[in-house]
Structure formats: structure tokens, C-alpha cells
XYZ file of C-alpha atoms in Angstrom:
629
model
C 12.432 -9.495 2.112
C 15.360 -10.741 0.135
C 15.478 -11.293 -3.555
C 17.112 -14.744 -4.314
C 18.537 -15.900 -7.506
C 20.426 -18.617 -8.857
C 20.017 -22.268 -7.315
C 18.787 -20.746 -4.267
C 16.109 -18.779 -5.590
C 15.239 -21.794 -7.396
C 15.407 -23.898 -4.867
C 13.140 -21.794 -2.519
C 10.857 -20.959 -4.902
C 10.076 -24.476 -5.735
C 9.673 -25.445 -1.808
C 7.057 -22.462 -1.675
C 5.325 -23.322 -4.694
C 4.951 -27.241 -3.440
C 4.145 -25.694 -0.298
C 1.311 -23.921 -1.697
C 0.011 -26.510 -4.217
C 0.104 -29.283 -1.308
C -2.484 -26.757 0.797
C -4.316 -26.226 -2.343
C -4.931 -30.112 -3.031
C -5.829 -30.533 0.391
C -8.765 -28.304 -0.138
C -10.476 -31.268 -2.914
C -8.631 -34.173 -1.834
C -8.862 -33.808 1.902
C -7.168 -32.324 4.946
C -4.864 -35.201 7.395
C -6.324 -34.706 10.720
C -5.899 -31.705 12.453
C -2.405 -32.246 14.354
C -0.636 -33.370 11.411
C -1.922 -31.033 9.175
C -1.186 -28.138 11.604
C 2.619 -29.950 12.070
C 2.719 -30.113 8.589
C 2.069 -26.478 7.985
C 4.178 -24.955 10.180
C 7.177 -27.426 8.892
C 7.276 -26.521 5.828
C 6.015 -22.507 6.271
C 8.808 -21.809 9.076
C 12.003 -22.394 7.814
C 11.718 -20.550 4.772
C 11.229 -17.105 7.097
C 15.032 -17.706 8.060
C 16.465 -17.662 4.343
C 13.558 -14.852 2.873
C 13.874 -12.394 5.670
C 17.564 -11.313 6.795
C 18.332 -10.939 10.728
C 19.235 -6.893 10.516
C 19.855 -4.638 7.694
C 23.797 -5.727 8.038
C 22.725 -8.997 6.720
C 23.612 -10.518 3.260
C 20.653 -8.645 1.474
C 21.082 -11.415 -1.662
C 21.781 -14.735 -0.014
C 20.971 -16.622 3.387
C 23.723 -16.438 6.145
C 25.113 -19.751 7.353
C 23.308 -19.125 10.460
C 19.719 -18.380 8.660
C 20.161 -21.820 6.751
C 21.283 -23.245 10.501
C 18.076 -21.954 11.748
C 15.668 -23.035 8.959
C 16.812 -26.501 9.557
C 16.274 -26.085 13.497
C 12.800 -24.808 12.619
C 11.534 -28.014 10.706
C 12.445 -30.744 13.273
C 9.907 -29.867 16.432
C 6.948 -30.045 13.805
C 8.357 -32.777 12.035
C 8.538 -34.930 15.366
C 4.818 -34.140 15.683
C 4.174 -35.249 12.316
C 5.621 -38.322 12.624
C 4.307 -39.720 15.562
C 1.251 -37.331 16.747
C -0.709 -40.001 18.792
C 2.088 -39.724 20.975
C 0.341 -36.136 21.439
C -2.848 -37.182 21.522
C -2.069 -39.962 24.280
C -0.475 -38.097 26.994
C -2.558 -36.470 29.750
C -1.065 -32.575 29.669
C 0.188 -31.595 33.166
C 0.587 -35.180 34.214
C 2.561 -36.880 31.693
C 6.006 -35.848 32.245
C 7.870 -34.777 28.778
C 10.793 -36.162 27.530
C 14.331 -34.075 26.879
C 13.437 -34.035 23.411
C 10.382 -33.159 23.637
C 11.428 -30.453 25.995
C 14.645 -29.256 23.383
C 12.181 -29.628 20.542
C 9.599 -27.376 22.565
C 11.262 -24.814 23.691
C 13.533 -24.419 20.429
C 10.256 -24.092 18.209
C 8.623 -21.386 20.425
C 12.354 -19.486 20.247
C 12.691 -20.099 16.812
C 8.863 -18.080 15.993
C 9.978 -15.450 18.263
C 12.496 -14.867 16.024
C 10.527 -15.574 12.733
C 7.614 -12.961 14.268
C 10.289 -10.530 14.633
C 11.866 -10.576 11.047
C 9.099 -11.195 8.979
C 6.611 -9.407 11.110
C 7.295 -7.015 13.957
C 9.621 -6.469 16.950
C 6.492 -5.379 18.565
C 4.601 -8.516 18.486
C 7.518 -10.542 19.448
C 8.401 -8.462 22.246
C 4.845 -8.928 23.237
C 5.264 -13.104 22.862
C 7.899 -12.872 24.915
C 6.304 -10.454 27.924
C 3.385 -13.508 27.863
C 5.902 -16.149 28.235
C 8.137 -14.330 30.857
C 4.750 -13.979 32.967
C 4.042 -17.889 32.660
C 7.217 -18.022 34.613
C 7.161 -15.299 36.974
C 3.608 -15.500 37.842
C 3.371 -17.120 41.179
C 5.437 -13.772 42.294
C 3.162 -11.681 41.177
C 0.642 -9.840 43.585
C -3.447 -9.419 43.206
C -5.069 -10.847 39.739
C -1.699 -11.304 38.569
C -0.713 -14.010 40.513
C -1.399 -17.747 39.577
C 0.263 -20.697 40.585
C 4.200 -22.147 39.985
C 4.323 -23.649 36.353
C 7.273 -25.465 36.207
C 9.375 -25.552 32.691
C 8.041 -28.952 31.846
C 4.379 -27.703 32.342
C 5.134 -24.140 29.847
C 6.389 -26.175 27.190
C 3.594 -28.310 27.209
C 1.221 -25.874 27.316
C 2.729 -23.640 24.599
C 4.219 -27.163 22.632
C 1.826 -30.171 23.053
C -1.611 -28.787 24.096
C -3.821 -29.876 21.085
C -6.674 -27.097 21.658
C -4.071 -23.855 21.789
C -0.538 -23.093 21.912
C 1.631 -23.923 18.256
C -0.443 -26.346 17.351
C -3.766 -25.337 18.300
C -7.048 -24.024 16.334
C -5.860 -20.880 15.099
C -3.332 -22.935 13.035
C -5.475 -24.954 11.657
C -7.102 -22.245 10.642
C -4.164 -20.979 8.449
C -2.998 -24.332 6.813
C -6.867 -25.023 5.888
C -9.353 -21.603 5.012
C -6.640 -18.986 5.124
C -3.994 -20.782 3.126
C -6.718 -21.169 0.387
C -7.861 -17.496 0.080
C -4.759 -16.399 0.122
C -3.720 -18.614 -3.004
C -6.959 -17.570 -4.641
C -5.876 -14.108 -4.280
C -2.341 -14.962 -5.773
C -3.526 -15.931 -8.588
C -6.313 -13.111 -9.156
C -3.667 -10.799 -9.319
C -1.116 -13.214 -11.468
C -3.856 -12.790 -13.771
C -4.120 -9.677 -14.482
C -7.182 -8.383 -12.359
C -5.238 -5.107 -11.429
C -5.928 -3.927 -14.603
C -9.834 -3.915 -14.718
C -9.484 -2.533 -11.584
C -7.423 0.328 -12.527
C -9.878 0.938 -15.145
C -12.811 0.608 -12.945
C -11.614 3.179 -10.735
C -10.540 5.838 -13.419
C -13.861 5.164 -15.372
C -16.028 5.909 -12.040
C -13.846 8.224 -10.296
C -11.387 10.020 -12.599
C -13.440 12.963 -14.385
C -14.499 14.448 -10.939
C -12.479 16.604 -9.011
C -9.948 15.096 -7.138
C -9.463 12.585 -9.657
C -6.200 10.639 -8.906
C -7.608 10.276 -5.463
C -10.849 9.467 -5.691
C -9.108 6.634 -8.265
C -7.160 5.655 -5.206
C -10.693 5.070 -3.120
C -12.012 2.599 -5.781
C -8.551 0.732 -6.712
C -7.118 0.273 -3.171
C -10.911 -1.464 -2.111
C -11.250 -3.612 -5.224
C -7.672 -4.630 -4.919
C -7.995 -5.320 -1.031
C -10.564 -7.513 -2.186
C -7.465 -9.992 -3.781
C -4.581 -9.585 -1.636
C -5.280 -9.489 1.777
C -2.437 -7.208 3.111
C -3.063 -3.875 3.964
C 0.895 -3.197 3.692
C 0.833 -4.828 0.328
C -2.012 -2.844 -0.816
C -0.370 0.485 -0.310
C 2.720 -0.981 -2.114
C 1.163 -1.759 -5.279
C -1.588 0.358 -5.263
C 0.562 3.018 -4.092
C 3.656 3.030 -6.364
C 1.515 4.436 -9.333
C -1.445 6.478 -6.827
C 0.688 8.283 -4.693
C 3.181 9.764 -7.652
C -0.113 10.754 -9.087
C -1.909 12.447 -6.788
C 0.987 14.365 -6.073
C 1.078 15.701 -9.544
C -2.095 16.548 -9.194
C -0.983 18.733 -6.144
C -1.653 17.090 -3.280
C 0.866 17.441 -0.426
C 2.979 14.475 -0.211
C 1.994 13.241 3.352
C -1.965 13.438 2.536
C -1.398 11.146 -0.614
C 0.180 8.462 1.577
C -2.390 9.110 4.263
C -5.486 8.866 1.876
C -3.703 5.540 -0.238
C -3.009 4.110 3.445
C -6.543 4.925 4.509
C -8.234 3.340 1.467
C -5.597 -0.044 1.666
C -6.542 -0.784 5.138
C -10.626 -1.148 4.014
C -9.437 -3.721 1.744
C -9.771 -6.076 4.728
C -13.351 -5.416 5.973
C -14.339 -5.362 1.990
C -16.216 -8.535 0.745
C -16.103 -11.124 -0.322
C -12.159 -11.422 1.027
C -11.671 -9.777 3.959
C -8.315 -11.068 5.227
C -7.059 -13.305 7.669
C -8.519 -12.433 10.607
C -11.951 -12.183 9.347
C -11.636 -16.126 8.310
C -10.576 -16.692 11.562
C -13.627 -14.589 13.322
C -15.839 -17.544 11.048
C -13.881 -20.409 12.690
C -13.922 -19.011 16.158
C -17.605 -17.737 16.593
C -18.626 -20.912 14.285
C -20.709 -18.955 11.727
C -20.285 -19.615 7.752
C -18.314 -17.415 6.193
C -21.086 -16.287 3.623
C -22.307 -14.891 6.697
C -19.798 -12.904 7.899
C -19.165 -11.655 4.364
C -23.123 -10.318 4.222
C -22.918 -8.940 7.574
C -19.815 -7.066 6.259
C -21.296 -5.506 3.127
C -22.741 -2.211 4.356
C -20.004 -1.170 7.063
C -17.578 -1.954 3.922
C -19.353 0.673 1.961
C -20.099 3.579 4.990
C -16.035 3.198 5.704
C -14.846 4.048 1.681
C -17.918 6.432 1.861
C -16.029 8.260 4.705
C -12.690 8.020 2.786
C -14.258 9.524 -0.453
C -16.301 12.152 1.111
C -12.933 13.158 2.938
C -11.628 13.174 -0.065
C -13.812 15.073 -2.030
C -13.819 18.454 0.405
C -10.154 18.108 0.476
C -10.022 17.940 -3.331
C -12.128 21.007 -3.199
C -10.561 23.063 -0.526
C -7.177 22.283 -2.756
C -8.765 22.966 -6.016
C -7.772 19.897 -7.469
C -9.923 19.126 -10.780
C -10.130 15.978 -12.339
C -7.545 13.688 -14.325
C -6.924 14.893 -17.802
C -9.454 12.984 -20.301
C -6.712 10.606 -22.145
C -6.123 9.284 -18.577
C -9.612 8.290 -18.066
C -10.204 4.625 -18.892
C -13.260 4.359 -21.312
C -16.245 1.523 -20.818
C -14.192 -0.354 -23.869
C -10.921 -0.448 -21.639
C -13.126 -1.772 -18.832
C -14.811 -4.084 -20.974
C -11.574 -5.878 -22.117
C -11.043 -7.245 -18.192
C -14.721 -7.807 -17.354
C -14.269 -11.553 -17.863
C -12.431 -11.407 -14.518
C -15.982 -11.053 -12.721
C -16.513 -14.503 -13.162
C -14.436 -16.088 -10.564
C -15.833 -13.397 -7.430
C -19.330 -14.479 -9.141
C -18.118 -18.296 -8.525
C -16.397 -17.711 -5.197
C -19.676 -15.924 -3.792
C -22.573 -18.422 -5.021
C -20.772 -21.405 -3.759
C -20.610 -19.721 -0.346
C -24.169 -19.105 -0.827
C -24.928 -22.628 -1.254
C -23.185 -22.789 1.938
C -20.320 -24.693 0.436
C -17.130 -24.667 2.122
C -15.131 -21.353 2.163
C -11.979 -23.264 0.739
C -13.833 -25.656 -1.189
C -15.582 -22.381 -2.825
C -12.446 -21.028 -3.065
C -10.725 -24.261 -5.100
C -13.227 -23.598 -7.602
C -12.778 -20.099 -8.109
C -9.560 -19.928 -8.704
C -9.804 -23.085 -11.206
C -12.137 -20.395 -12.233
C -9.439 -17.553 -12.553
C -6.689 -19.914 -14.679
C -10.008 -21.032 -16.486
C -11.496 -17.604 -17.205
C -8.142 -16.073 -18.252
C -7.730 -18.218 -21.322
C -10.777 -15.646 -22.786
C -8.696 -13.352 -23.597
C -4.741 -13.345 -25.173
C -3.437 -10.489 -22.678
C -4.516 -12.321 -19.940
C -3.574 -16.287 -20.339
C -2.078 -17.849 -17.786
C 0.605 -19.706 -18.601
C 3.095 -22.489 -16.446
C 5.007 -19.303 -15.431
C 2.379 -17.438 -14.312
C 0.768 -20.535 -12.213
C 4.008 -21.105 -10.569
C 4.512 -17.306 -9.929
C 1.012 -17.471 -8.165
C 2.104 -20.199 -6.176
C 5.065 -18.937 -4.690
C 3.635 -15.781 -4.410
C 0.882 -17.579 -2.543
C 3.334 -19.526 -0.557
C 5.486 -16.912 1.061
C 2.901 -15.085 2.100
C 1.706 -18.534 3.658
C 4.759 -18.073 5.378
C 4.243 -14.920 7.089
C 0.132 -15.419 7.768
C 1.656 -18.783 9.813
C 4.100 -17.463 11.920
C 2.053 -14.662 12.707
C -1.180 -16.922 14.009
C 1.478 -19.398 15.750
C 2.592 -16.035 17.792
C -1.085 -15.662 18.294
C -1.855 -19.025 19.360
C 1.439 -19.019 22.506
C -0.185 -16.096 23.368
C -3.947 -17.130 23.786
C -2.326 -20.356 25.368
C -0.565 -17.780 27.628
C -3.312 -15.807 28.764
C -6.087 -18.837 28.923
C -4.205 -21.443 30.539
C -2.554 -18.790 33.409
C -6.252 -17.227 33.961
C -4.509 -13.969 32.643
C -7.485 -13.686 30.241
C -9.762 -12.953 33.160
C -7.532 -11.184 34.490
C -7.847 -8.809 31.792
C -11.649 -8.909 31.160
C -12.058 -8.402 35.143
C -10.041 -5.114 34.903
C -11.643 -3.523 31.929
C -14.761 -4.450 33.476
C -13.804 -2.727 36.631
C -13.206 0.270 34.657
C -16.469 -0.085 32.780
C -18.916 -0.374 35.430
C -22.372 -0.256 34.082
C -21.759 1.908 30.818
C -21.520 -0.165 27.770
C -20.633 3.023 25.940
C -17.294 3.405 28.295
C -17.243 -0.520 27.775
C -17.076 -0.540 24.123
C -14.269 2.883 24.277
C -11.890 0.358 26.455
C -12.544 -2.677 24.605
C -11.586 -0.301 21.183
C -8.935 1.394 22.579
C -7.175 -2.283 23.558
C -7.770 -3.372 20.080
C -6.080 0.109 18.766
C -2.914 -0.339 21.705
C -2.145 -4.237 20.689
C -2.876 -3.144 16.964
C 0.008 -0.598 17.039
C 2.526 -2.823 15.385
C 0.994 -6.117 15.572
C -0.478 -7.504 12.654
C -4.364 -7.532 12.193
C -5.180 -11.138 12.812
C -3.589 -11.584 15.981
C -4.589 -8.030 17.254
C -7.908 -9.089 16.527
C -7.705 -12.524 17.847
C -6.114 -11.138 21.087
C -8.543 -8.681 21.608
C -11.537 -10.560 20.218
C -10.685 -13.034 23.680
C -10.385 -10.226 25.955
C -13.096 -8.312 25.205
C -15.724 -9.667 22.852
C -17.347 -11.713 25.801
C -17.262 -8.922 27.959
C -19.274 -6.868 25.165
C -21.704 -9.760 24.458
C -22.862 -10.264 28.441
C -24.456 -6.865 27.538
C -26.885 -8.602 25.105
C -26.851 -5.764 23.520
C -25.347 -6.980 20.216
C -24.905 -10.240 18.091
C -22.034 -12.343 17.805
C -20.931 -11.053 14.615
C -21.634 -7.066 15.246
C -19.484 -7.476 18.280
C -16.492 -9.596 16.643
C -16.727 -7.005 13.350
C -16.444 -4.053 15.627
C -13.184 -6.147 17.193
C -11.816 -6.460 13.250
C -12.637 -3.093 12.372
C -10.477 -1.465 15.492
C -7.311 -4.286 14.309
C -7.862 -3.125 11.107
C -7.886 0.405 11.714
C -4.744 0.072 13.629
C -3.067 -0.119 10.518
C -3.445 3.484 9.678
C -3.438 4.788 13.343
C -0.301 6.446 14.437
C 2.267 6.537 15.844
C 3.029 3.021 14.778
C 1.301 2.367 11.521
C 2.517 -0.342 8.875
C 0.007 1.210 6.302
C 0.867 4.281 7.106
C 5.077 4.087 7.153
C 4.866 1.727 3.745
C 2.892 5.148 2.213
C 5.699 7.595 4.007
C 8.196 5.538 2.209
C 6.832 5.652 -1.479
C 5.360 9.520 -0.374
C 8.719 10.744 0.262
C 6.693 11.978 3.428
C 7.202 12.555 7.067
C 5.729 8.862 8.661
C 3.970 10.677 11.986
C 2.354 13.277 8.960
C 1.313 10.633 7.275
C -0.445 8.370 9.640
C -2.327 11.475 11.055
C -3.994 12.106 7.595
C -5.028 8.045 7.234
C -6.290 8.418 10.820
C -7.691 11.515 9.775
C -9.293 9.861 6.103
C -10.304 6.656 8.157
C -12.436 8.361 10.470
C -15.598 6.263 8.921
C -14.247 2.818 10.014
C -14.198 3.833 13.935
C -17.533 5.204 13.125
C -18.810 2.344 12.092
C -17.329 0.130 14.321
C -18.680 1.370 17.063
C -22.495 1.743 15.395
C -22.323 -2.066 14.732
C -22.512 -2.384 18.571
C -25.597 -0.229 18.579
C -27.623 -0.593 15.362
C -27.695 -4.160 14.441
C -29.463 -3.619 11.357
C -26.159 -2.747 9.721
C -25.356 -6.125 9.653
C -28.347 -6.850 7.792
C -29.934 -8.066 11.418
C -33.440 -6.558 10.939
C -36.146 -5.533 8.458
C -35.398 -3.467 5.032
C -36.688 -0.566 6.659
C -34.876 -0.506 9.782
C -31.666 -1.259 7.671
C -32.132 1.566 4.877
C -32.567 3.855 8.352
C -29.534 2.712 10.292
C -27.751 3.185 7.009
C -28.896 6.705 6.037
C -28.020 7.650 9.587
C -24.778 6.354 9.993
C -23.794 7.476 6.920
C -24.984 11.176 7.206
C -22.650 11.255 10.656
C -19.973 10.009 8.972
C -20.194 12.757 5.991
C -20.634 15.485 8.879
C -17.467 14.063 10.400
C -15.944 14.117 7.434
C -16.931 18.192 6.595
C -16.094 19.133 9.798
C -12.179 17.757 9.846
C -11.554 18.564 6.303
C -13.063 22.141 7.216
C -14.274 23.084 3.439
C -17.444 22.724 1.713
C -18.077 25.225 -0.506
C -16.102 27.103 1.208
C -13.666 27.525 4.489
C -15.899 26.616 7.848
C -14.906 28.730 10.570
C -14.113 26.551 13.550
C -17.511 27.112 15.735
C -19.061 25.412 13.077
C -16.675 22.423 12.566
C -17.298 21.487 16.670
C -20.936 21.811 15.687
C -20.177 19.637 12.540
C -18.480 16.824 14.233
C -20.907 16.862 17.224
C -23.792 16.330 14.862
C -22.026 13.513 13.086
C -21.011 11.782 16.108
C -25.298 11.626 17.474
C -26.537 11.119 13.720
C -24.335 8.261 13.732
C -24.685 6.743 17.348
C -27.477 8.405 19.174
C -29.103 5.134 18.921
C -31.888 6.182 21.351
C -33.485 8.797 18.684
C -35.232 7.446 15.496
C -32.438 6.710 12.582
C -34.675 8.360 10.081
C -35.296 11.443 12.328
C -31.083 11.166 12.390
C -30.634 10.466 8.607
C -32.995 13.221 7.499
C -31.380 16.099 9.587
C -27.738 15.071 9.163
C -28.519 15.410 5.048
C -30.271 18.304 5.795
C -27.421 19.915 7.076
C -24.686 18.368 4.557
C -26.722 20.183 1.962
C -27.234 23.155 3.690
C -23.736 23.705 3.486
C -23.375 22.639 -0.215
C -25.112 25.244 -1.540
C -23.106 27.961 1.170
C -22.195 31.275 -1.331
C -18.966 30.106 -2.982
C -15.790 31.350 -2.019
C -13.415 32.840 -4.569
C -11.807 30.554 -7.287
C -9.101 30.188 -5.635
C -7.718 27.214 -3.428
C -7.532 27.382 0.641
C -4.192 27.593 1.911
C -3.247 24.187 3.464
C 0.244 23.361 5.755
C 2.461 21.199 3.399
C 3.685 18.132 5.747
């Protein structure tokens, strides 16, 4: 992204700060209906793409090109002919009302024009992949079998992608950006304008930092409380990662496991309450469950996936011989203390959601509650500069979250209004046949292929309309188990090579081979596949059953994943030979998923094992010899 200065820094910062503030009075004062406020939203969080992001690295890296200012005005005239006149929209009869040239320049220029947004700001992968579904809307009465459907003529693919109210650009998906999204993501702008990094530095070194593997274990704690705030595993890893990753590397861990564990732990920032990303506010809009929900439901997997991250962790640390951070490093309870009044807004945000308030109108009142709350103390006031840093901080990512769910929403037009989506669902059936187990591996390994360069939310949205109803004909599973097993696979795309964002942002600041890297995140993520499949089969880990059968399905899951987690690391007290890592990670896998046997039977021999090999005879005090990537 460019760094602007002089009047044109200004002058964009301003737009996305009024851009921001606008959403954020919407949130109290009222939304416009939902085609002008989706018209509105992309009009004024599309053109600034053009002058932030250059077209290739040969671009002005300081300033917009004539063409990127030639495009930014382009990309605000298709929404603002919407906005000005929408009941010409909502009038017309779609596939029978013919469109007029503009409508048909204005159409198909706006679906170009977030192509080309996707690709800078995003990923070449997901526009390629826009472009495949809108090449097939033309092509498709050529195609044989369950790929054919009928001729669509030009008029009738603009429309659908154009002027359909229910999908395409201006569909529900983004509404769901200008409205619950655009809020959080504010809220988290200005949690970290504040200040909140700091307690949870702190937190993190007070908890983790006098154990061995220190730095790392730091890493675990700061990169989940800060996911909590920003919403971006990429952006995690960058400013989590630009102090973590230099450290546990003094520490002496290789440099391609630091990025791998500080991508591993950023990821988990979006399945970890009580913000959980984009996609997980659009999972409460699409399966029409409050977000409180979703957020409870949430808790537990949150805390089995950083369990498996620490635990992996901790044998590494060991099998290094890395001890813990030196003592003056280690925040004290005071140092904690001085931040703790930064509680208070997450304590806001959650008990208006569990009055079953509004998710953005609990979130207008908790960040009031973060410019409020940070008057307590002098080093963390928030003054006019820091408010309008939020805001544009809040705005261009605004920016990015809309052009990515617009990509989404041509492509769910694509697939839904071609039959496409069936298409899909029919073949993976196929494939399935009766096994829900082999149903559940497809619908996963989907979410992991689109995930591979596509961001999370429309990975997740894609797959979530592919598969999800597939899953849920099973009856196996609710709603909200299936969809969080969907999220969970997006997410953990992130960190799954060979193309991982998470992954290549912790390569860069690692100084590390990318492919090394994203091996050790998939490696140090191995908890959040784990558990995304167990949602499918033990419900009570969303909180979906008694307090026994929930404290069961916990212990058991849990005890697979530290297995797991022993036998890939390969070091508990001291080196396992390789018999007994296949044994290890064979137990783990039925402690955590043999749903048919009792969970406490499961729980009770997987820890019986994990501390059987605790208290193996010590090897000597010296550290395991370990292949520097």
C-alpha cells in the first residue's frame, strides 16, 4: 500500500476518515435502506483502492498515476447512479426488463473495475477466480453434463451481477460490510489507536515469559489477544510479528519456525471471541443467528486451537532448549495493571450482545467506551489525532473488507443464478456417497483449495454455499457447528502452504524461506483442523449440551490435540523414536474424533499417555539437533 503525503495524503485521508465516521453514525442514527446504503458503500470504499494500492511494483510507489486517479473516478459513477435513483432498481422485473446502455456501460465497468481492485488490494488469485465465474456465465450453454445451463445473453449477466437486489454487487453480503462489519472493524481501529497493544504485550510476558520458550509462548498470548482487535490475520503477523519474530530468534529459534509459530498464532485471532473477523459476522447474517451466539459457540474451539499452538510450542522449546526470557523482560502485575482500564470496553461490547442488542449498536457503545475509558489514564488519552488516525485506519481497511465481499457477492450471483452451485454440491456428493466422514474431508479440503490465496471471508462464504447444506442434510450437526467448521478451514488457509498470506507476511519479517515457513504454521496449527472437524461430531463444543457432556468433549478433544502435537514435534522429555510418533498421532486423531467411544473414556487415556511420557528418563542437558530452514 502506498504512503501518501502532502495534499494528497490529506486529501485521502480525510475521504477515509468521513468514510468511516458516516458508517459509524449510521450505526445510532440509522442505516438508508439497504440499496442505497450498499451503493453508498461501495462509492465511496472503491475508488480509494485505485490511488492506495499501485497497479505493479513499477508504479509511482508515493503518488497515484494519472490512470489510478482515471480509474477511481470510473469506480464511483455505477454506484452513484444507484444511489441516486434506486427505485429504478427496485421497479424493473430482472430478466424481463431490458437495460439501458448506461446501465449496461455502468454495469459492466463496475464489475471490471473490482476485478481490478480484488487484484491490487487483495489477490491475483481471487480475481482470477471472479473472472473464471464470469467467463462460465458466458460460455455455459457450450458446456457438456452439469456444466451446461442455458444462453445468458450480455444484457441478462450484467443484470444479474449489476441490478439483482438479493446477490451480485449490491446484494446481502454488502450490506453486510457497510452495516456490522464496517462497525467492528472501526471498533477495532480505535482499540489499538488507544493503546491496547500494550496491556497485551504485558499480558503475554506476565503469563508466558518465565517458562521455557518464553518469546514464543509470548507470541501465543499476544497474537490471540491482538486478533481479538484487528481482524486481519496478515496484519496480525505484521505487528505482532515485527517485535516476536526478532525475538524468538534471539532466543534461538530457527528463523522459518518463528514465522511459522507467529503466523500460526495470528490466524486464531479470527475464530477468538468476542471479534472474530469478517467472515464470522457474515456467518451471523447468513444463518440468521445473533452474534452473541456465534461468539459463545466459538469460545472453547478458540481455546483447544491456541492450546495446540502452545503445546507445540512448548516440546519444541524443549527439544531446542530454549529457557525463558531474561527477568527484566518480564512485565510485572504493576505493568499490567497500568492498561487494565482497557477491559472495560470488551466488558461493554460483550454484555450488550448479551442483552441481545445489536452487534453494531453494541459495538457504537464500546468504542465510545474505548475514547471514554482512555481519558483514565495520561499515556493513553485519545486525542483529535488519534480519533482521526482510528478513522482512517478504520476506513481503508473498509476499503479492502468491501471489495473483497463485492468479489464474493459476483461470485455467489455466478454460481446461484447459473445452477453452478448444485452443480458443485451434486459432485462432492457423488464423491461422498454415504460417509459423512469422506463428506466433511471434501467439503474441508474445498474450503483449504479456494482458501489458498483468497481472503477468509469470501473463502468461507464460497464454501459455506457449496458445502454447508450438503453437511447439514446429514442432521448430524447444528447450523453453527457446521458453518464454524467452514470458518475454521478459511481461516486455516491462511497458514496452509503453498500459498499462505500469514505465512509469506512472517517469511518476509523472518528473513525465512516462505514454503519453510508455511509448513511450520501448518505444522503449529494442527489444533484448528482438529477442531474443526470435532465441531461436526461433538456438538457439545459449541456449548450444545449439558456441563458434563461439554467438560468431556473438551477433555477429549483436547488430549488428541496435545498427542498430535507430541507426536509432530517428536520431543517430550526426550527424542521419540518414530514408531512411537505414528502411535502418538494415531491416538490423538481417535481421542479427538472417535466420537462413537465415550469422551471421558477418550480424555482419560489420551492424558494418561501425555503424562506417561512426561515423566520418560530425561535425556542429556543438551538440545536435539533440529534442520535450520
Amino acid at each position: 500500500m502506498r504512503v501518501l503525503k502532502g495534499p494528497v495524503g490529506i486529501g485521502i485521508s480525510l475521504w477515509l476518515a468521513a468514510m468511516a465516521a458516516l458508517h459509524f453514525y449510521y450505526t445510532i442514527g440509522g442505516y438508508p435502506e439497504p440499496l442505497k446504503l450498499a451503493s453508498l458503500h461501495l462509492m465511496l470504499a472503491v475508488p480509494p483502492v485505485f490511488l492506495l494500492f499501485p497497479a505493479r511494483p513499477a508504479s509511482p510507489a508515493h503518488r497515484p498515476s494519472a490512470l489510478d486517479w482515471v480509474l477511481a473516478v470510473l469506480a464511483f459513477l455505477p454506484s452513484l447512479y444507484i444511489y441516486l435513483d434506486p427505485n429504478r432498481v427496485y421497479d424493473r422485473s430482472p430478466y424481463i426488463d431490458p437495460l439501458t446502455a448506461t446501465e449496461l456501460v455502468l454495469g459492466t465497468l463496475m464489475t471490471l473495475l473490482v476485478l481490478e481492485a480484488v487484484r491490487r488490494s487483495l489477490s491475483v488469485v481471487l480475481s482470477i477466480l471472479v473472472g473464471v465465474v464470469i467467463l462460465y456465465m458466458f460460455i455455459c450453454e457450450m458446456l457438456p453434463g452439469v456444466w451446461y445451463y442455458r444462453d445468458l445473453p450480455y444484457g441478462q449477466v450484467v443484470d444479474i451481477l449489476y441490478l439483482m437486489t438479493g446477490s451480485g454487487l449490491y446484494g446481502q453480503l454488502t450490506g453486510i460490510s457497510a452495516t456490522i462489519v464496517a462497525t467492528f472493524l472501526i471498533f477495532g481501529a480505535f482499540l489499538q489507536a488507544s493503546g491496547m497493544g500494550n496491556l497485551f504485550m504485558n499480558v503475554g510476558t506476565f503469563l508466558a515469559g518465565r517458562y521455557s520458550g518464553g518469546p514464543a509462548k509470548v507470541v501465543v498470548v499476544e497474537s490471540g489477544l491482538f486478533g481479538m482487535t484487528s481482524g486481519s490475520s496478515v496484519a496480525n503477523v505484521v505487528v505482532t510479528g515485527a517485535v516476536t519474530i526478532p525475538e524468538m530468534k534471539r532466543m534461538g529459534f530457527p528463523a522459518a519456525m518463528a514465522g511459522g509459530i507467529e503466523a500460526a498464532a495470528s490466524v486464531g485471532g479470527l475464530i477468538m471471541p468476542p471479534m472474530m473477523g469478517a467472515a464470522a459476522f457474515v456467518m451471523a447474517e447468513v444463518i440468521s443467528v445473533p452474534y452473541i451466539d456465534i461468539v459463545a459457540a466459538a469460545a472453547i474451539g478458540a481455546v483447544l486451537y491456541y492450546l495446540g499452538v502452545f503445546a507445540s510450542v512448548h516440546f519444541m522449546a524443549r527439544k531446542l532448549g530454549i529457557k525463558a526470557l531474561p527477568k527484566e523482560e518480564i512485565a510485572t502485575f504493576r505493568d499490567v495493571l497500568k492498561d487494565i482500564h482497557f477491559l472495560i470496553p470488551l466488558i461493554v461490547l460483550i454484555w450488550l450482545m448479551s442483552q441481545r442488542y445489536s452487534p453494531y449498536y453494541s459495538a457504537f457503545w464500546a468504542t465510545v467506551a474505548v475514547f471514554a475509558t482512555s481519558w483514565l489514564r495520561a499515556h493513553t488519552r485519545m486525542g483529535w489525532r488519534k480519533v482521526f488516525d482510528a478513522f482512517v485506519d478504520a476506513g481503508s481497511t473498509i476499503c479492502m473488507i468491501a471489495v473483497a465481499v463485492a468479489a464474493a457477492g459476483i461470485i455467489t450471483a455466478g454460481l446461484t443464478n447459473t445452477g453452478l452451485l448444485l452443480a458443485f454440491s451434486g459432485i462432492i456428493k457423488t464423491l461422498a456417497g454415504d460417509s459423512l466422514l469422506l463428506l466433511v474431508l471434501l467439503v474441508a479440503l474445498s474450503c483449504l483449495f479456494l482458501g489458498m490465496g483468497v481472503p477468509t471471508t469470501p473463502a468461507y462464504i464460497i464454501t459455506a454455499a457449496i458445502g454447508a447444506p450438503l453437511i447439514a442434510e446429514s442432521g448430524t450437526a447444528s447450523l453453527i457447528a457446521i458453518h464454524l467448521f467452514v470458518l475454521y478451514f478459511a481461516v486455516m488457509a491462511d497458514a496452509t502452504p503453498p500459498v499462505a498470506a500469514a505465512s509469506y507476511a512472517a517469511a518476509a519479517i523472518a528473513k525465512a524461506n516462505p514454503l519453510a515457513t508455511g509448513a511450520w504454521a501448518f505444522r503449529m496449527a494442527a489444533g484448528g483442523f482438529i477442531t474443526g472437524i470435532a465441531f461436526i461430531y461433538e456438538p457439545a463444543l459449541t456449548l450444545d449440551g449439558t456441563v458434563y457432556e461439554i467438560v468431556t468433549a473438551t477433555l477429549a478433544v483436547s488430549a488428541g490435540i496435545v498427542l498430535i502435537s507430541l507426536a509432530y514435534v517428536g520431543y517430550s522429555s526426550r527424542p521419540l523414536p518414530i514408531w512411537l510418533r505414528l502411535i502418538l498421532f494415531a491416538a490423538g486423531v481417535a481421542c479427538a474424533l472417535w466420537h462413537t467411544a465415550p469422551e471421558l473414556l477418550r480424555g482419560i487415556v489420551g492424558y494418561a499417555i501425555v503424562a506417561g511420557l512426561l515423566f520418560l528418563p530425561k535425556a542429556e542437558d543438551r538440545p536435539a539437533p533440529v534442520t535450520q530452514n
